[in-house]
Amino acid sequence: MAFQSVENTAKNIVGTVQAYSLFAYQGATNLFRPPIYWPDFLVQADIIGFGSASIVLLSGFFTGGVLALQSAATLSQFGAAAVTGRFVSTSMIRELGPVLTGIMVSGRNASSMASELGSMVVTEQIDAMRALGVDPMRKLVTPRIFACVTMLFFLTIVANFFGILGGAAVTVFMNHQNGTQYFSMAWEHLRHPDIIQGLLKPLFFGYILGSIGCFYGLRTTGGTEGVGRSTIQAVVTSSVLIIFVDFLITHALLSLFT
């Protein structure tokens, strides 16, 4: 019985990975084949982008403030408190900005996608769309995936900007350091590889959270209880995948640029 349980679990995992891979591939390639539902893309971009702007802004601002507070306390022991701006800007742009934005948007939007599409499956709206000759992948999934990719890119820039501002606020008003020196250090020590790394990650993270949210939403079974399960699975899986892919991208880019 134990062997059968392990075997069934392994089969379920392999089957889910295979189904998700095919689902994500189809959702991405549909953008290059008509019909393309641009109005749906714009609606989702508004929901994902502008709807998430406030939480991303606040999260980035306070994360930058915490970075400045902690780094200044440590660096001052070595007489290097002046490099706080460099530490905050590099940490936000290369790592914390993209990952924090991805996880925050995942918690807000991957869950909403899973619950929305799951409710449509439970109430048989998806079957009605197929009966009317509308492909749910093109109408529902592809606009959401590419809205996530597009808007997460810009949301990451917003998070980086406000993270650096948050670090500046703490540096000037709480640590009583020179603001001009902070911004000078933050700007002068940035390199192109840092910016490339920080702006490449959101493209992958947006694709992950959009496809995962839609994937679990369309796989919903078991009525309203199943909608709750799909929502939890979407948030947990997308958050873990974002961190895992972040590790892979960071390792690859550090190997490439160093």
Short mmCIF file of C-alpha atoms in Angstrom, two decimals:
data_model
loop_
_atom_site.label_atom_id
_atom_site.label_comp_id
_atom_site.label_asym_id
_atom_site.label_seq_id
_atom_site.Cartn_x
_atom_site.Cartn_y
_atom_site.Cartn_z
CA MET A 1 0.00 0.00 0.00
CA ALA A 2 2.83 2.38 0.84
CA PHE A 3 4.46 1.76 -2.55
CA GLN A 4 1.16 2.30 -4.35
CA SER A 5 0.67 5.58 -2.48
CA VAL A 6 4.13 6.82 -3.46
CA GLU A 7 3.59 5.65 -7.03
CA ASN A 8 0.23 7.42 -7.32
CA THR A 9 1.67 10.62 -5.85
CA ALA A 10 4.57 10.55 -8.31
CA LYS A 11 2.17 9.97 -11.21
CA ASN A 12 -0.02 12.88 -10.10
CA ILE A 13 2.98 15.20 -9.84
CA VAL A 14 4.32 14.20 -13.27
CA GLY A 15 0.86 14.48 -14.79
CA THR A 16 0.32 17.94 -13.30
CA VAL A 17 3.71 19.19 -14.52
CA GLN A 18 3.01 17.84 -18.00
CA ALA A 19 -0.49 19.35 -18.11
CA TYR A 20 0.80 22.72 -16.87
CA SER A 21 3.64 22.76 -19.43
CA LEU A 22 1.22 22.18 -22.30
CA PHE A 23 -1.22 24.70 -20.83
CA ALA A 24 1.41 27.41 -20.42
CA TYR A 25 2.81 26.80 -23.92
CA GLN A 26 -0.62 27.04 -25.51
CA GLY A 27 -1.51 30.14 -23.51
CA ALA A 28 1.67 31.88 -24.70
CA THR A 29 1.55 30.88 -28.36
CA ASN A 30 -2.09 31.94 -28.73
CA LEU A 31 -0.93 35.57 -28.68
CA PHE A 32 0.61 35.10 -32.11
CA ARG A 33 -2.45 33.52 -33.73
CA PRO A 34 -5.81 35.23 -34.34
CA PRO A 35 -8.27 35.90 -32.87
CA ILE A 36 -6.56 38.09 -30.28
CA TYR A 37 -8.79 39.64 -27.64
CA TRP A 38 -7.08 42.99 -27.06
CA PRO A 39 -9.99 44.53 -25.09
CA ASP A 40 -9.73 41.69 -22.57
CA PHE A 41 -5.99 42.30 -22.34
CA LEU A 42 -6.58 45.98 -21.53
CA VAL A 43 -9.20 45.15 -18.90
CA GLN A 44 -6.87 42.66 -17.20
CA ALA A 45 -3.95 45.08 -17.42
CA ASP A 46 -6.04 47.66 -15.57
CA ILE A 47 -7.09 45.14 -12.90
CA ILE A 48 -3.60 43.71 -12.42
CA GLY A 49 -1.52 46.84 -12.91
CA PHE A 50 -3.44 49.73 -11.41
CA GLY A 51 -5.23 47.50 -8.92
CA SER A 52 -1.93 46.28 -7.49
CA ALA A 53 -0.10 49.60 -7.61
CA SER A 54 -0.95 50.66 -4.07
CA ILE A 55 0.22 47.47 -2.34
CA VAL A 56 3.38 47.33 -4.47
CA LEU A 57 4.13 51.00 -3.74
CA LEU A 58 3.71 50.62 0.01
CA SER A 59 5.55 47.30 0.17
CA GLY A 60 8.48 48.69 -1.80
CA PHE A 61 8.65 51.88 0.26
CA PHE A 62 8.72 50.14 3.64
CA THR A 63 11.06 47.40 2.41
CA GLY A 64 13.54 50.05 1.32
CA GLY A 65 13.15 51.73 4.69
CA VAL A 66 13.87 48.49 6.55
CA LEU A 67 16.90 47.83 4.33
CA ALA A 68 18.30 51.29 5.09
CA LEU A 69 17.64 50.91 8.81
CA GLN A 70 19.26 47.49 9.09
CA SER A 71 22.17 48.14 6.76
CA ALA A 72 23.07 51.46 8.40
CA ALA A 73 23.12 49.79 11.83
CA THR A 74 25.55 47.15 10.54
CA LEU A 75 27.67 49.32 8.27
CA SER A 76 28.17 52.00 10.92
CA GLN A 77 30.15 49.48 12.98
CA PHE A 78 32.75 49.49 10.21
CA GLY A 79 32.56 53.20 9.49
CA ALA A 80 30.85 52.56 6.16
CA ALA A 81 27.39 54.03 6.77
CA ALA A 82 27.90 56.25 3.71
CA VAL A 83 27.37 53.26 1.37
CA THR A 84 23.79 52.70 2.58
CA GLY A 85 22.42 54.08 -0.69
CA ARG A 86 24.46 51.63 -2.71
CA PHE A 87 23.29 48.71 -0.58
CA VAL A 88 19.60 49.66 -0.77
CA SER A 89 19.54 50.37 -4.52
CA THR A 90 21.45 47.23 -5.45
CA SER A 91 19.35 45.00 -3.19
CA MET A 92 16.06 46.45 -4.40
CA ILE A 93 16.85 46.46 -8.12
CA ARG A 94 18.59 43.12 -8.35
CA GLU A 95 16.57 41.03 -5.94
CA LEU A 96 13.96 42.37 -3.54
CA GLY A 97 12.03 44.55 -6.00
CA PRO A 98 11.19 41.81 -8.52
CA VAL A 99 10.62 39.04 -5.95
CA LEU A 100 8.55 41.18 -3.58
CA THR A 101 6.42 42.48 -6.45
CA GLY A 102 5.93 38.99 -7.85
CA ILE A 103 4.81 37.55 -4.52
CA MET A 104 2.51 40.49 -3.69
CA VAL A 105 0.85 40.40 -7.11
CA SER A 106 0.64 36.62 -6.89
CA GLY A 107 -1.23 36.84 -3.61
CA ARG A 108 -3.64 39.37 -5.05
CA ASN A 109 -4.10 38.33 -8.67
CA ALA A 110 -3.20 34.64 -8.99
CA SER A 111 -5.79 33.96 -6.31
CA SER A 112 -8.41 36.13 -8.03
CA MET A 113 -7.77 34.43 -11.39
CA ALA A 114 -8.08 30.97 -9.86
CA SER A 115 -11.28 31.84 -7.99
CA GLU A 116 -12.84 33.65 -10.97
CA LEU A 117 -12.11 30.92 -13.50
CA GLY A 118 -12.91 28.23 -10.95
CA SER A 119 -16.33 29.77 -10.37
CA MET A 120 -16.89 29.84 -14.14
CA VAL A 121 -16.03 26.14 -14.34
CA VAL A 122 -18.32 25.24 -11.43
CA THR A 123 -21.25 27.19 -12.89
CA GLU A 124 -20.59 25.66 -16.35
CA GLN A 125 -19.87 28.98 -18.02
CA ILE A 126 -16.72 27.51 -19.58
CA ASP A 127 -18.79 24.72 -21.17
CA ALA A 128 -21.21 27.35 -22.48
CA MET A 129 -18.33 29.25 -24.09
CA ARG A 130 -17.12 26.10 -25.83
CA ALA A 131 -20.67 25.37 -27.01
CA LEU A 132 -20.80 28.84 -28.58
CA GLY A 133 -17.49 28.25 -30.39
CA VAL A 134 -15.31 30.47 -28.16
CA ASP A 135 -11.95 29.05 -27.08
CA PRO A 136 -11.56 29.69 -23.31
CA MET A 137 -7.77 29.58 -23.68
CA ARG A 138 -7.76 32.50 -26.11
CA LYS A 139 -10.55 34.46 -24.42
CA LEU A 140 -9.67 33.98 -20.75
CA VAL A 141 -6.13 32.68 -20.33
CA THR A 142 -3.91 34.41 -22.90
CA PRO A 143 -5.02 38.00 -22.05
CA ARG A 144 -4.42 37.33 -18.36
CA ILE A 145 -0.96 35.84 -18.87
CA PHE A 146 0.30 38.69 -21.02
CA ALA A 147 -1.32 41.33 -18.85
CA CYS A 148 0.60 39.84 -15.90
CA VAL A 149 3.89 39.85 -17.84
CA THR A 150 3.43 43.43 -19.05
CA MET A 151 2.19 44.99 -15.84
CA LEU A 152 4.59 43.17 -13.51
CA PHE A 153 7.46 44.70 -15.47
CA PHE A 154 6.20 48.22 -14.74
CA LEU A 155 5.14 47.40 -11.18
CA THR A 156 8.68 46.22 -10.46
CA ILE A 157 10.04 49.58 -11.61
CA VAL A 158 7.56 51.29 -9.28
CA ALA A 159 8.62 49.04 -6.38
CA ASN A 160 12.31 49.76 -7.05
CA PHE A 161 11.73 53.50 -7.21
CA PHE A 162 9.72 53.69 -4.01
CA GLY A 163 12.07 51.26 -2.27
CA ILE A 164 14.96 53.63 -2.91
CA LEU A 165 12.78 56.55 -1.76
CA GLY A 166 11.90 54.65 1.41
CA GLY A 167 15.57 54.05 2.08
CA ALA A 168 16.26 57.75 1.52
CA ALA A 169 13.52 58.77 3.95
CA VAL A 170 14.96 56.56 6.70
CA THR A 171 18.52 57.65 5.91
CA VAL A 172 17.72 61.36 6.09
CA PHE A 173 15.06 61.59 8.81
CA MET A 174 15.97 58.72 11.12
CA ASN A 175 19.69 58.09 10.59
CA HIS A 176 20.40 61.80 10.02
CA GLN A 177 22.72 61.20 7.09
CA ASN A 178 23.26 63.25 3.95
CA GLY A 179 20.50 62.70 1.37
CA THR A 180 22.64 63.86 -1.55
CA GLN A 181 25.31 61.36 -0.63
CA TYR A 182 22.68 58.61 -0.38
CA PHE A 183 21.33 59.22 -3.90
CA SER A 184 24.83 59.67 -5.28
CA MET A 185 25.91 56.27 -3.94
CA ALA A 186 22.65 54.69 -5.10
CA TRP A 187 23.16 55.92 -8.66
CA GLU A 188 26.89 55.80 -9.23
CA HIS A 189 27.41 52.16 -8.29
CA LEU A 190 24.60 50.71 -10.39
CA ARG A 191 25.79 48.67 -13.37
CA HIS A 192 24.04 47.48 -16.49
CA PRO A 193 24.04 43.83 -15.31
CA ASP A 194 22.17 44.91 -12.17
CA ILE A 195 19.46 46.65 -14.20
CA ILE A 196 19.20 43.80 -16.71
CA GLN A 197 18.84 41.27 -13.91
CA GLY A 198 16.19 43.36 -12.16
CA LEU A 199 14.09 43.91 -15.30
CA LEU A 200 14.40 40.40 -16.72
CA LYS A 201 12.99 38.62 -13.67
CA PRO A 202 9.50 40.24 -13.75
CA LEU A 203 8.92 38.85 -17.24
CA PHE A 204 9.33 35.30 -15.94
CA PHE A 205 7.47 35.98 -12.70
CA GLY A 206 4.49 37.50 -14.50
CA TYR A 207 4.28 34.53 -16.83
CA ILE A 208 4.42 32.13 -13.88
CA LEU A 209 1.74 33.77 -11.75
CA GLY A 210 -0.60 34.36 -14.69
CA SER A 211 -0.37 30.84 -16.06
CA ILE A 212 -0.52 29.17 -12.63
CA GLY A 213 -3.60 31.16 -11.60
CA CYS A 214 -5.46 30.28 -14.80
CA PHE A 215 -4.25 26.66 -14.75
CA TYR A 216 -5.61 25.88 -11.31
CA GLY A 217 -8.76 27.88 -11.99
CA LEU A 218 -9.67 25.83 -15.06
CA ARG A 219 -8.85 22.58 -13.25
CA THR A 220 -11.34 23.29 -10.47
CA THR A 221 -13.54 20.39 -9.41
CA GLY A 222 -15.86 19.80 -6.47
CA GLY A 223 -18.08 22.86 -6.43
CA THR A 224 -17.45 25.91 -4.27
CA GLU A 225 -15.15 23.92 -1.99
CA GLY A 226 -12.99 23.17 -5.01
CA VAL A 227 -12.77 26.90 -5.80
CA GLY A 228 -11.19 27.49 -2.40
CA ARG A 229 -8.69 24.67 -2.95
CA SER A 230 -7.76 26.00 -6.39
CA THR A 231 -7.19 29.47 -4.97
CA ILE A 232 -4.86 28.17 -2.25
CA GLN A 233 -2.97 25.96 -4.70
CA ALA A 234 -2.53 28.84 -7.14
CA VAL A 235 -1.07 31.21 -4.53
CA VAL A 236 1.21 28.63 -2.91
CA THR A 237 2.49 27.16 -6.17
CA SER A 238 3.11 30.50 -7.88
CA SER A 239 4.92 31.92 -4.82
CA VAL A 240 7.20 28.89 -4.51
CA LEU A 241 7.88 28.83 -8.25
CA ILE A 242 8.73 32.53 -8.26
CA ILE A 243 11.37 32.01 -5.57
CA PHE A 244 12.74 28.90 -7.31
CA VAL A 245 12.94 30.59 -10.72
CA ASP A 246 14.52 33.62 -9.06
CA PHE A 247 17.30 31.35 -7.80
CA LEU A 248 17.84 29.87 -11.27
CA ILE A 249 17.87 33.26 -13.03
CA THR A 250 20.20 34.79 -10.44
CA HIS A 251 22.63 31.89 -10.73
CA ALA A 252 22.58 32.03 -14.54
CA LEU A 253 23.06 35.81 -14.76
CA LEU A 254 25.79 35.92 -12.13
CA SER A 255 27.63 33.20 -14.04
CA LEU A 256 27.16 35.19 -17.26
CA PHE A 257 28.23 38.60 -15.99
CA THR A 258 31.06 37.58 -13.66
#
